[in-house]
């Protein structure tokens, strides 16, 4: 066969095409996630900038930064954890063809 390696697998040309296709798929997943994280960081930075503009005392800006950090660590950590667990659970239900059970978890 043309393009086949001596061992019977795909040749270098076929491997390169597969790698490029895989990279295209990975980038299509990564870009929206990075955009979401970037906007999340921008929102926190903007809120600190507003606090600094309203009252430029270092104590006020530090208090706002600690409050933002505390909210991120406690609230977002729990939220991300639950979201990851539900995503895993829904994927398992999909794999075992029990998609109807996903509605129970999401409610």
Coordinates of C-alpha atoms in Angstrom, one line a residue:
X1 CA 0.0 0.0 0.0
X2 CA 1.1 3.5 -0.7
X3 CA 2.0 5.5 2.5
X4 CA 2.1 2.4 4.6
X5 CA 5.1 1.8 6.9
X6 CA 6.9 -1.6 6.6
X7 CA 5.3 -2.8 9.8
X8 CA 1.8 -2.4 8.3
X9 CA 0.9 0.8 10.3
X10 CA 0.3 4.3 8.9
X11 CA 3.2 6.0 7.3
X12 CA 4.7 9.2 8.4
X13 CA 2.3 11.2 6.3
X14 CA -0.7 9.6 7.9
X15 CA 0.7 10.1 11.3
X16 CA 1.4 13.8 10.7
X17 CA -2.2 14.2 9.5
X18 CA -3.5 12.5 12.6
X19 CA -1.3 14.6 14.9
X20 CA -2.5 17.8 13.2
X21 CA -6.1 16.8 13.5
X22 CA -5.7 15.9 17.2
X23 CA -4.0 19.3 17.9
X24 CA -6.9 21.0 16.1
X25 CA -9.4 19.3 18.4
X26 CA -7.4 20.0 21.5
X27 CA -7.1 23.7 20.6
X28 CA -10.8 23.9 19.9
X29 CA -11.4 22.7 23.5
X30 CA -8.6 24.8 25.2
X31 CA -9.4 28.2 23.7
X32 CA -12.8 28.6 25.2
X33 CA -11.6 27.4 28.6
X34 CA -8.6 29.9 28.5
X35 CA -11.0 32.7 27.5
X36 CA -13.2 31.9 30.5
X37 CA -10.3 31.8 32.9
X38 CA -8.9 35.1 31.5
X39 CA -12.3 36.8 31.8
X40 CA -12.5 35.5 35.4
X41 CA -9.1 37.0 36.3
X42 CA -10.0 40.3 34.5
X43 CA -13.2 40.6 36.6
X44 CA -11.3 40.2 39.8
X45 CA -8.6 42.6 38.7
X46 CA -11.3 45.2 37.7
X47 CA -13.0 44.9 41.0
X48 CA -9.7 45.6 42.8
X49 CA -9.1 48.5 40.5
X50 CA -12.5 50.0 41.4
X51 CA -11.8 49.6 45.1
X52 CA -8.3 51.2 44.6
X53 CA -9.9 54.1 42.7
X54 CA -12.6 54.7 45.3
X55 CA -10.3 54.5 48.3
X56 CA -6.6 54.3 47.5
X57 CA -5.5 53.4 51.1
X58 CA -3.4 50.3 51.1
X59 CA -5.5 48.7 53.8
X60 CA -8.7 49.0 51.7
X61 CA -7.1 47.5 48.7
X62 CA -5.5 44.7 50.8
X63 CA -8.9 44.0 52.5
X64 CA -10.6 43.7 49.1
X65 CA -7.9 41.4 47.8
X66 CA -8.1 39.1 50.8
X67 CA -11.9 39.1 50.5
X68 CA -11.6 38.2 46.8
X69 CA -9.1 35.5 47.6
X70 CA -11.2 34.0 50.4
X71 CA -14.2 33.9 48.1
X72 CA -12.2 32.2 45.4
X73 CA -10.7 29.6 47.7
X74 CA -13.9 28.6 49.5
X75 CA -16.7 29.2 47.0
X76 CA -15.1 28.5 43.7
X77 CA -13.2 25.5 45.0
X78 CA -16.4 23.8 46.1
X79 CA -18.2 24.8 43.0
X80 CA -15.5 23.5 40.7
X81 CA -15.3 20.3 42.7
X82 CA -19.0 19.7 42.4
X83 CA -19.0 20.5 38.7
X84 CA -16.2 18.1 38.0
X85 CA -17.9 15.3 40.0
X86 CA -21.2 15.9 38.1
X87 CA -19.4 15.9 34.8
X88 CA -17.7 12.6 35.6
X89 CA -21.0 11.1 36.8
X90 CA -22.9 12.3 33.6
X91 CA -20.1 10.9 31.4
X92 CA -20.4 7.5 33.1
X93 CA -24.1 7.5 32.7
X94 CA -23.7 8.3 29.0
X95 CA -21.2 5.5 28.6
X96 CA -23.6 2.9 30.2
X97 CA -26.5 4.3 28.2
X98 CA -28.4 5.6 31.2
X99 CA -28.6 9.3 30.1
X100 CA -32.1 9.6 31.8
X101 CA -30.4 9.5 35.2
X102 CA -28.4 12.7 34.4
X103 CA -31.6 14.7 35.0
X104 CA -31.7 13.5 38.6
X105 CA -28.2 14.8 39.3
X106 CA -28.7 18.1 37.5
X107 CA -32.0 18.9 39.3

